[in-house]
Coordinates of C-alpha atoms in Angstrom, one line a residue:
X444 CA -17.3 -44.6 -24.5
X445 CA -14.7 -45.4 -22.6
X446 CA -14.7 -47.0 -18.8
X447 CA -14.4 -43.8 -16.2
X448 CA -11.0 -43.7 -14.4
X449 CA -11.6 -45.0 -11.0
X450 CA -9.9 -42.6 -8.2
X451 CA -8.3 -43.9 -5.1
X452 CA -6.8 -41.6 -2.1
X453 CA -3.5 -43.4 -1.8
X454 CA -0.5 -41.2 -0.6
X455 CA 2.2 -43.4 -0.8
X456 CA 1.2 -44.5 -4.6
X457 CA 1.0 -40.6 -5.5
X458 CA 4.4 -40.6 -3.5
X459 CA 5.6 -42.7 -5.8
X460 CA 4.4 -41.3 -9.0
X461 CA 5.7 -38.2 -8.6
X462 CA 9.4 -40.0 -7.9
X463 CA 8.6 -41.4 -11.3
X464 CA 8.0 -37.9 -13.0
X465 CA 11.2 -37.0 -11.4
X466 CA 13.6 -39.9 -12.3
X467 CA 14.7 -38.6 -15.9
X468 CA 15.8 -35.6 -14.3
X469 CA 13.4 -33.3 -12.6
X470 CA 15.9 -29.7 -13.6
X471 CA 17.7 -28.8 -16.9
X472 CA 20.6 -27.1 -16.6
X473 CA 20.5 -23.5 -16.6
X474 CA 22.7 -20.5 -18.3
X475 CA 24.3 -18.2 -15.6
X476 CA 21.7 -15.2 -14.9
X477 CA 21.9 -11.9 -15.7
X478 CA 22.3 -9.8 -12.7
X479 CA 19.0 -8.1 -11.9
X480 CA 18.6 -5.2 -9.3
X481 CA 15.5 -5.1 -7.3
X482 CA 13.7 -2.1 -4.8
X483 CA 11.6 -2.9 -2.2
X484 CA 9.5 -1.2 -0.1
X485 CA 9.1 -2.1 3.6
X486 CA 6.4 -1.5 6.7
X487 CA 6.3 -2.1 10.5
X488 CA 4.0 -4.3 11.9
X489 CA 2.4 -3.5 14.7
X490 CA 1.6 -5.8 17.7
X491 CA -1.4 -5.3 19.8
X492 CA -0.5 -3.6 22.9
X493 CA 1.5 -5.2 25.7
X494 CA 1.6 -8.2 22.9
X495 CA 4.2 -9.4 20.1
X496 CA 1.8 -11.0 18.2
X497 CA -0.7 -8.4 16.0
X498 CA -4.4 -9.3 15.8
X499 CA -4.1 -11.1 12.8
X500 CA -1.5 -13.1 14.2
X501 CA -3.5 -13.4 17.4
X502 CA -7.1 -14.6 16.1
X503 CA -5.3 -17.4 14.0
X504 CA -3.4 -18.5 16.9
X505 CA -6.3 -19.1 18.8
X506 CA -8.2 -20.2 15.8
X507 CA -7.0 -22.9 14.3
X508 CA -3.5 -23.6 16.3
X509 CA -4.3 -25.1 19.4
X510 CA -2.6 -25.6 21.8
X511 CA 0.3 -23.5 20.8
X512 CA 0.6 -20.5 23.0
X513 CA 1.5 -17.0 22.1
X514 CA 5.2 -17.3 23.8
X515 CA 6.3 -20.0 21.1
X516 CA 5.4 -18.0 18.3
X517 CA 8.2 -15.5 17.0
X518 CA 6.5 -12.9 15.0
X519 CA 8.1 -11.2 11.8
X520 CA 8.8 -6.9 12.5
X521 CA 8.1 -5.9 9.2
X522 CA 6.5 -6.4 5.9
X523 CA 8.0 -6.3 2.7
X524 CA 6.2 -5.7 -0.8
X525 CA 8.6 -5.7 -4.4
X526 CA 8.0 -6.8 -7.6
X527 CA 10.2 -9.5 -8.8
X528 CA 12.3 -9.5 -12.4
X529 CA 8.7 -11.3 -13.5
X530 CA 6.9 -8.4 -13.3
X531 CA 4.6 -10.0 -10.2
X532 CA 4.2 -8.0 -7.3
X533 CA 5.3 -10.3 -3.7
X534 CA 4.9 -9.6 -0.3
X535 CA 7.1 -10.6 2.3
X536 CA 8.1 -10.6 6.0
X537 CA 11.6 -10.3 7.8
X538 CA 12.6 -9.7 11.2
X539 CA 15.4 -7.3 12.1
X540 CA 17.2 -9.3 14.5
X541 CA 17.1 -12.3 11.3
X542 CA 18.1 -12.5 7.9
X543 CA 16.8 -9.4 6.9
X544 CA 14.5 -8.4 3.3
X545 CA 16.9 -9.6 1.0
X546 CA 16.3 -13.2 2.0
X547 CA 12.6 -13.4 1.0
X548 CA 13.2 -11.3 -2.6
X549 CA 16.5 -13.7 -3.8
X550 CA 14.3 -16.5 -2.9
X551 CA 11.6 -15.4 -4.9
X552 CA 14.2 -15.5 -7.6
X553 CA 15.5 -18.8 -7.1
X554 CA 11.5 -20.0 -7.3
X555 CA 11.4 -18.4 -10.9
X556 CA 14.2 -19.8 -12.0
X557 CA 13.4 -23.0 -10.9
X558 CA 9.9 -22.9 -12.6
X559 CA 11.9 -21.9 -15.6
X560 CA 14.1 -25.1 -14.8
X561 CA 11.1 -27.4 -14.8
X562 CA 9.6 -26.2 -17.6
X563 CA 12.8 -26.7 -19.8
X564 CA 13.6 -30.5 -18.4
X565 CA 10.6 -32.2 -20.6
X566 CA 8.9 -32.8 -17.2
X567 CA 5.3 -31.0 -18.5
X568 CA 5.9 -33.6 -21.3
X569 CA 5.9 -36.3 -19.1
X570 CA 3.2 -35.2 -16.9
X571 CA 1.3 -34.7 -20.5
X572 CA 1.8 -38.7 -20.8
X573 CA 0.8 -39.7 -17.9
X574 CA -1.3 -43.0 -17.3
X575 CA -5.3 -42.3 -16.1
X576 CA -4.5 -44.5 -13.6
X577 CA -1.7 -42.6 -12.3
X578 CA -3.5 -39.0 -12.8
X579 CA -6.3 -40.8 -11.2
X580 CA -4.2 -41.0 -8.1
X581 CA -2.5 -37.5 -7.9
X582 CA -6.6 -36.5 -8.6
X583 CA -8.0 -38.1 -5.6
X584 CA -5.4 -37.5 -3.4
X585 CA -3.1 -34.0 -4.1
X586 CA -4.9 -30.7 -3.7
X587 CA -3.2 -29.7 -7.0
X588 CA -3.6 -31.9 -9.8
X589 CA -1.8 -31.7 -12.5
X590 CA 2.0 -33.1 -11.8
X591 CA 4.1 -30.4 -13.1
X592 CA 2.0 -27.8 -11.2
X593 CA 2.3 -30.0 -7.9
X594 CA 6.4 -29.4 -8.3
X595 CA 5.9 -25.9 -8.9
X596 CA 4.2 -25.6 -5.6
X597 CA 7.1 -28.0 -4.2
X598 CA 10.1 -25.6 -5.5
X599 CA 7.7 -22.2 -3.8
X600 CA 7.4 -24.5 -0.5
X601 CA 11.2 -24.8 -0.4
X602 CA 11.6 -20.8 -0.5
X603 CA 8.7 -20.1 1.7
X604 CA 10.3 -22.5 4.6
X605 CA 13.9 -21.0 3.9
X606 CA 12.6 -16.9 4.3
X607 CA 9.9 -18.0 7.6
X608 CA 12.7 -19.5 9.5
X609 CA 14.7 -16.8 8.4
X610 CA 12.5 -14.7 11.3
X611 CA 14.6 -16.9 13.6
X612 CA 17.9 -16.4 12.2
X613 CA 19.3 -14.9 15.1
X614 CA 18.7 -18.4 16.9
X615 CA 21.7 -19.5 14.7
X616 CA 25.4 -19.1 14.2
X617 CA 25.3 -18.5 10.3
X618 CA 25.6 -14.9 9.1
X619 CA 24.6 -13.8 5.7
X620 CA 21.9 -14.9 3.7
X621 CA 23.8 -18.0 1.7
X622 CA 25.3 -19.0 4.6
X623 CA 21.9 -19.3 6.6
X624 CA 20.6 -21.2 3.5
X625 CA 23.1 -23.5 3.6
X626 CA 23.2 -24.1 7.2
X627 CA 19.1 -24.8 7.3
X628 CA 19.7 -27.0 4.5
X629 CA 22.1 -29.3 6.4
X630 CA 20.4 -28.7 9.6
X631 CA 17.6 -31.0 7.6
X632 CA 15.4 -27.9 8.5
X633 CA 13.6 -28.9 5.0
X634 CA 13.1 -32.0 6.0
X635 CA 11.3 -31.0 9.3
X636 CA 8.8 -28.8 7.7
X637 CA 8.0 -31.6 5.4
X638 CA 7.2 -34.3 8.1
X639 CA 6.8 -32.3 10.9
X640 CA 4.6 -30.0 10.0
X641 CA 1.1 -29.8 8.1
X642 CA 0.3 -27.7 5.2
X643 CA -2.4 -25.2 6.4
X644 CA 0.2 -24.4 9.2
X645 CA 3.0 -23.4 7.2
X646 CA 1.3 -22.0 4.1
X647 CA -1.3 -19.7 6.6
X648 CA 1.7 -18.8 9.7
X649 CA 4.0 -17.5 6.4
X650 CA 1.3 -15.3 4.7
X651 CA 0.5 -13.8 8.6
X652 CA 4.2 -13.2 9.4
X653 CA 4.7 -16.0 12.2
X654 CA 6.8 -18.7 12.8
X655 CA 5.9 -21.3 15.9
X656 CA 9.2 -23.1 16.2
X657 CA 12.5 -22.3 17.4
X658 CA 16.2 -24.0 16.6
X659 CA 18.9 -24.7 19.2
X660 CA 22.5 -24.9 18.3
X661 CA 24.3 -28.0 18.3
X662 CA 27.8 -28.5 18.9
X663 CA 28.4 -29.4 15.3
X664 CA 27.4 -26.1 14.3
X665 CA 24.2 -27.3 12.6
X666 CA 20.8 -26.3 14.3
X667 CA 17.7 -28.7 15.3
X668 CA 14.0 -27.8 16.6
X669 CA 13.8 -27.8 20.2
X670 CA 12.0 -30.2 22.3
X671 CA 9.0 -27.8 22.8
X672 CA 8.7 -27.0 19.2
X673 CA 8.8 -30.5 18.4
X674 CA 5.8 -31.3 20.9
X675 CA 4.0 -28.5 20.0
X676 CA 4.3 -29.2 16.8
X677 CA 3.3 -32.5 16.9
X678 CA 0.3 -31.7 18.9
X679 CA -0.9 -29.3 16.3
X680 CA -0.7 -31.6 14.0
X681 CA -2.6 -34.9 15.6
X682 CA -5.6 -32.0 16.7
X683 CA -6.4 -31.0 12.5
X684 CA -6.1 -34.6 12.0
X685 CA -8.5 -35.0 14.5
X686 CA -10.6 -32.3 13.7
X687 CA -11.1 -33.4 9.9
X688 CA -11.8 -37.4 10.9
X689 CA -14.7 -35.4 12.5
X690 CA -15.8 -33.7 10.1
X691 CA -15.8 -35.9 7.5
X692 CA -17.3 -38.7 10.0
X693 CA -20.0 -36.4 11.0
X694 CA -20.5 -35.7 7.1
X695 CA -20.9 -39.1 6.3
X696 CA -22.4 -40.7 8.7
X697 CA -25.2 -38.1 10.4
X698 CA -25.3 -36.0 6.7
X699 CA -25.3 -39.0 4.9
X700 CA -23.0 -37.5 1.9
X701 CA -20.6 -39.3 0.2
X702 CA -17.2 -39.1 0.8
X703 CA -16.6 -36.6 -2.3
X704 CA -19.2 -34.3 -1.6
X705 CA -18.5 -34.3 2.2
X706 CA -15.0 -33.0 1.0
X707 CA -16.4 -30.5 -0.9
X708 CA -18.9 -29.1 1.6
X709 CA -15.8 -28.8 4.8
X710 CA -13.8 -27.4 2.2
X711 CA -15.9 -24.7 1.4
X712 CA -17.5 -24.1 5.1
X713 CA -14.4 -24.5 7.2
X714 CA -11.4 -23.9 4.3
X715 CA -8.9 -25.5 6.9
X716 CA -8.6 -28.9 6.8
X717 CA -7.7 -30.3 3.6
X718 CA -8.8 -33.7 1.7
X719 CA -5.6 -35.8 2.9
X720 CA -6.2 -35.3 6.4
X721 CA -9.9 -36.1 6.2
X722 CA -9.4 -39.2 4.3
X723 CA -6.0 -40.2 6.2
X724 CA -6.4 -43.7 7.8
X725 CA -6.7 -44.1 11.1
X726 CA -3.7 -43.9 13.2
X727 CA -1.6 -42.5 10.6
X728 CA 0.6 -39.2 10.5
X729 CA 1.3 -37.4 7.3
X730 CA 4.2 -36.1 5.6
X731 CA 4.8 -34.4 2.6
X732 CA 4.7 -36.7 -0.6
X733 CA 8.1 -36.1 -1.6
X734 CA 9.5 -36.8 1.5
X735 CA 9.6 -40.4 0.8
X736 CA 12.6 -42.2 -1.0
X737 CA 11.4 -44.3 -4.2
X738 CA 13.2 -47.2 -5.7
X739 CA 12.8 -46.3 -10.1
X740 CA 14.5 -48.5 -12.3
X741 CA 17.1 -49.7 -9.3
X742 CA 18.2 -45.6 -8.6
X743 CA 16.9 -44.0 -5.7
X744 CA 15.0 -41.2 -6.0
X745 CA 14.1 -38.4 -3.2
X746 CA 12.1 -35.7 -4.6
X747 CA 12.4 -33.5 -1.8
X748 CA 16.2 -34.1 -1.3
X749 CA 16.7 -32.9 -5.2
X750 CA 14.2 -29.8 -4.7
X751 CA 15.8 -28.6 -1.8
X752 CA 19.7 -29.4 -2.8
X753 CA 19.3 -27.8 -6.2
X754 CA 17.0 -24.3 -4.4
X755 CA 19.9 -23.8 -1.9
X756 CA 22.9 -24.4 -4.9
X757 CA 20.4 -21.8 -7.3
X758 CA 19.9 -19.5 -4.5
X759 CA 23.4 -18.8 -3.2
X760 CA 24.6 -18.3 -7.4
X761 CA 21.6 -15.8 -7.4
X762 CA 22.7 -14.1 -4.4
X763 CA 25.7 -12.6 -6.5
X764 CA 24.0 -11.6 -9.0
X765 CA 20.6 -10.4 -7.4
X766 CA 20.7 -6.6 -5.6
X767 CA 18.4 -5.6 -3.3
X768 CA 18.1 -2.4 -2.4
X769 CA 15.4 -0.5 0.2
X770 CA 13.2 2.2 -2.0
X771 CA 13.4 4.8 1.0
X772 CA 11.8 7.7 -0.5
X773 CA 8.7 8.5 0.9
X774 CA 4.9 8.1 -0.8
X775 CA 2.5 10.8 0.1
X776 CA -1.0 9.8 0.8
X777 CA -3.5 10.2 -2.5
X778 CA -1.0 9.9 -4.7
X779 CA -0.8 6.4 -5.0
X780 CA -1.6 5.0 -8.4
X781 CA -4.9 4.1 -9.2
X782 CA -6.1 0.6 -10.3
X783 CA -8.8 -1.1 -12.3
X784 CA -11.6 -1.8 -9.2
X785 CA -11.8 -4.8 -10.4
X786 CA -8.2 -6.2 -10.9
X787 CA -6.2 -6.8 -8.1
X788 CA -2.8 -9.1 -7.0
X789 CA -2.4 -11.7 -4.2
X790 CA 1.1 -12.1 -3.9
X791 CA 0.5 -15.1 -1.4
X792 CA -1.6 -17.3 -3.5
X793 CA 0.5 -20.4 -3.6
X794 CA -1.7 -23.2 -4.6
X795 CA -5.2 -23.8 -6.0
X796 CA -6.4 -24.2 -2.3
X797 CA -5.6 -20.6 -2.5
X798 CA -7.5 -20.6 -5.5
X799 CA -10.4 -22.2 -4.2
X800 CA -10.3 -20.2 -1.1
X801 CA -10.2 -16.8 -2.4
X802 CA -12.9 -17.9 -5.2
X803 CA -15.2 -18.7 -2.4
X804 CA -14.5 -15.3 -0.3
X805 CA -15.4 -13.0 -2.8
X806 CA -18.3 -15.1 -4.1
X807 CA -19.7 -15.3 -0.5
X808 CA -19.4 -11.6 -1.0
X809 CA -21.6 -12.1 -4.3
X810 CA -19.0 -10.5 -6.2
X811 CA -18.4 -12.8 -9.1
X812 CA -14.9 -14.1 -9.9
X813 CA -14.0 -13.9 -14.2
X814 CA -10.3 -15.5 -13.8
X815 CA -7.7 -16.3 -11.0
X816 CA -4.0 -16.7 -12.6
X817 CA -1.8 -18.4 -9.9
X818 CA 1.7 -18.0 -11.9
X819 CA 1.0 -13.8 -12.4
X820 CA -1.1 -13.8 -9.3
X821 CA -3.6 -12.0 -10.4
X822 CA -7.6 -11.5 -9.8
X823 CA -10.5 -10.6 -12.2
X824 CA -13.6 -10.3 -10.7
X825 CA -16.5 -8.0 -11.0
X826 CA -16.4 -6.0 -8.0
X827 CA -17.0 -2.7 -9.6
X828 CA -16.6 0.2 -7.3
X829 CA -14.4 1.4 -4.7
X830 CA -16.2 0.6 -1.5
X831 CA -16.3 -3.1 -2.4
X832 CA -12.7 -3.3 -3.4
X833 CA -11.9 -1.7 -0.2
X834 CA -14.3 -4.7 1.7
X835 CA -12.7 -7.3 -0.5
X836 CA -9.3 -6.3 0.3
X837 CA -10.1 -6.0 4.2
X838 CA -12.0 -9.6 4.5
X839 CA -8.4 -10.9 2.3
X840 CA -6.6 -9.8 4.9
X841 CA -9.0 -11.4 7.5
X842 CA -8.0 -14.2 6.1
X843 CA -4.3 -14.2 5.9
X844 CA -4.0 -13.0 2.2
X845 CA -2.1 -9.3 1.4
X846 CA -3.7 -8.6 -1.7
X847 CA -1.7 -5.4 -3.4
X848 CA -3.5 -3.0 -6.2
X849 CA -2.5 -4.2 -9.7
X850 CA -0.7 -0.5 -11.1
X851 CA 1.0 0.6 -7.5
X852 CA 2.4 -2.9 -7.0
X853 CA 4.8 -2.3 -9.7
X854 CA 6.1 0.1 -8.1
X855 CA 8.8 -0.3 -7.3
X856 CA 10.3 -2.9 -9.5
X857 CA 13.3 -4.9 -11.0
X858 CA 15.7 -3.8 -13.2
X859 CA 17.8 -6.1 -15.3
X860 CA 21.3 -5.0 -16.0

């Protein structure tokens, strides 16, 4: 038998794994796409009254974003659902004074092709090959595992940032949708929302519609954060850090777990703070992993500089040859398709702390779960009638997911021309 891998949480070492996975070339090149057209479907939100946040939106702010207030929160005016030239059904948010739909749906296309990209560059290869040691690291410290998946939550990141801030478009001087891609990019928007902010706050305020920052012009003509959204931010930020050293010290110490199973038991009671906040050191801020510069063979390499250079350039080629167009005619009530009870979509699912999250909601529930897909987003489980699909859906949505039923969802769809 072989001696057991020994696991250390070490985020600068995972950092700089991942800038080795990258170095070779972290895309392939990529033929011109087709053109694609694509019909979405689109409904108002509707904020509490005398409020512009809705109750979703409102019980998460008070939840888990102290001490942001209600006032610093821009709030998205509609949703958005479409199934992209995958076949997988998305949901979406836009505000009409901002980028508008088509922002969030040629995004969604840049992410496929990107995962495409990946794929084709020999990086699962090298992620195949990887030392124990190494895997070891990204184990102990990542919430997602396995390298090549890690990227391919890095590359849906990207998009996800570009379509929230699109809700505060209108804060900027850029008009149409590559323009505004641009323009974030060299803002260093990217780069904020990887140090400034945490994961659970972007990755839960984008599935709810919400954005809690907003950008000030400068007179270069790119845009920056404003004071208050930087502070805010920030505070955010130190309180979950907060909040998980006390967890996992109250775990440990009055519990008496160890430090994996006090991770596993906050990440299953409280499914907010996540393992590298719980096991940050003391006095330390984190930022995303790619968001530091590596030194590999004497080139350096900045895994979030190439992710977010190469979605902008994909996304503004796709944007000629992506059509969006609004699906206006009108669905009567009962006629919507009906699904398998127990198959169902979460367009939203981004990561397998979605995975985990959802698996523990419906098992809560006692409604056992037979496979989660994260690429289709798809769910199996055995809910088995009509009244439970209907509770599942509703304590989803509780929590910030928009599952869709697996036969309507496809309508409509994309058409390749």
């Amino acid at each position: 038998m072989g001696t057991p891998t020994v696991q250390h949480y070490d985020r600068r070492a995972a950092s700089r794994v991942l800038a080795r996975l990258a170095a070779p070339g972290l895309f392939a090149s990529t033929a011109p796409p087709a053109p694609v057209r694509i019909t979405f479907r689109t409904r108002a939100l509707q904020p509490e009254p005398g409020a512009t946040l809705t109750q979703s939106q409102r019980m998460y702010l008070e939840r888990f974003m102290r001490p942001c207030r209600p006032d610093q929160v821009t709030s998205a005016t509609h949703r958005l659902t479409w199934t992209d030239s995958a076949g997988i059904p998305n949901t979406g948010y836009f505000h009409t004074a901002g980028s508008g739909p088509e922002l969030a749906v040629i995004a969604r296309e840049t992410v496929l092709a990107l995962w495409h990209s990946l794929s084709q560059s020999g990086l699962p290869a090298r992620s195949a090959a990887l030392l124990a040691h190494d895997r070891g690291v990204l184990t102990a410290t990542t919430t997602d595992h396995d390298p090549h998946e890690i990227f391919r939550v890095g590359v849906e990141a990207t998009g996800r940032a570009l379509v929230q801030h699109g809700l505060i478009a209108a804060d900027t001087p850029y008009r149409g949708v590559v323009e505004f891609a641009r323009g974030i990019h060299d803002s260093g928007i990217f780069t904020a929302v990887a140090t400034r902010w945490f994961w659970e706050l972007q990755a839960s305020t984008f599935r709810r519609g919400m954005i809690p920052v907003r950008l000030a012009g400068q007179p270069d003509g790119s845009v920056r954060y404003t004071a208050d959204s930087i502070a805010v931010l920030r505070t955010m930020k130190d309180a979950t850090i907060a909040d998980a050293h006390a967890v996992m010290a109250r775990a440990t110490s009055e519990e008496g777990l160890a430090t994996e199973a006090a991770v596993a038991k906050y990440h299953d009671d409280l499914d907010l703070i996540s393992r590298q906040y719980a096991l940050l050191p003391a006095d330390t801020v984190p930022t995303c992993l790619a968001a530091t510069q590596h030194d590999i063979d004497g080139v350096g390499v900045h895994v979030l500089a190439t992710v977010a250079d190469r979605f902008v350039e994909t996304f503004a080629v796709l944007a000629g040859s992506v059509e969006v167009v609004e699906d206006l005619t009108e669905q009567l009530p009962g006629t919507e398709p009906a699904g398998d009870d127990g198959v169902f979509y979460v367009p939203d699912m981004s990561c397998r702390h979605c995975v985990r999250t959802i698996t523990a909601l419906l098992e809560s529930m006692d409604i056992p779960v037979v496979e989660i897909d994260l690429e289709s987003k798809r769910v199996i489980a055995r809910i088995r009638s009509p009244r439970n699909r209907f509770r599942v859906f509703e304590a989803l949505r509780d929590g910030g997911y928009n599952p869709v039923d697996d036969v309507a969802a496809q309508v409509p769809g994309a058409s390749v021309g």
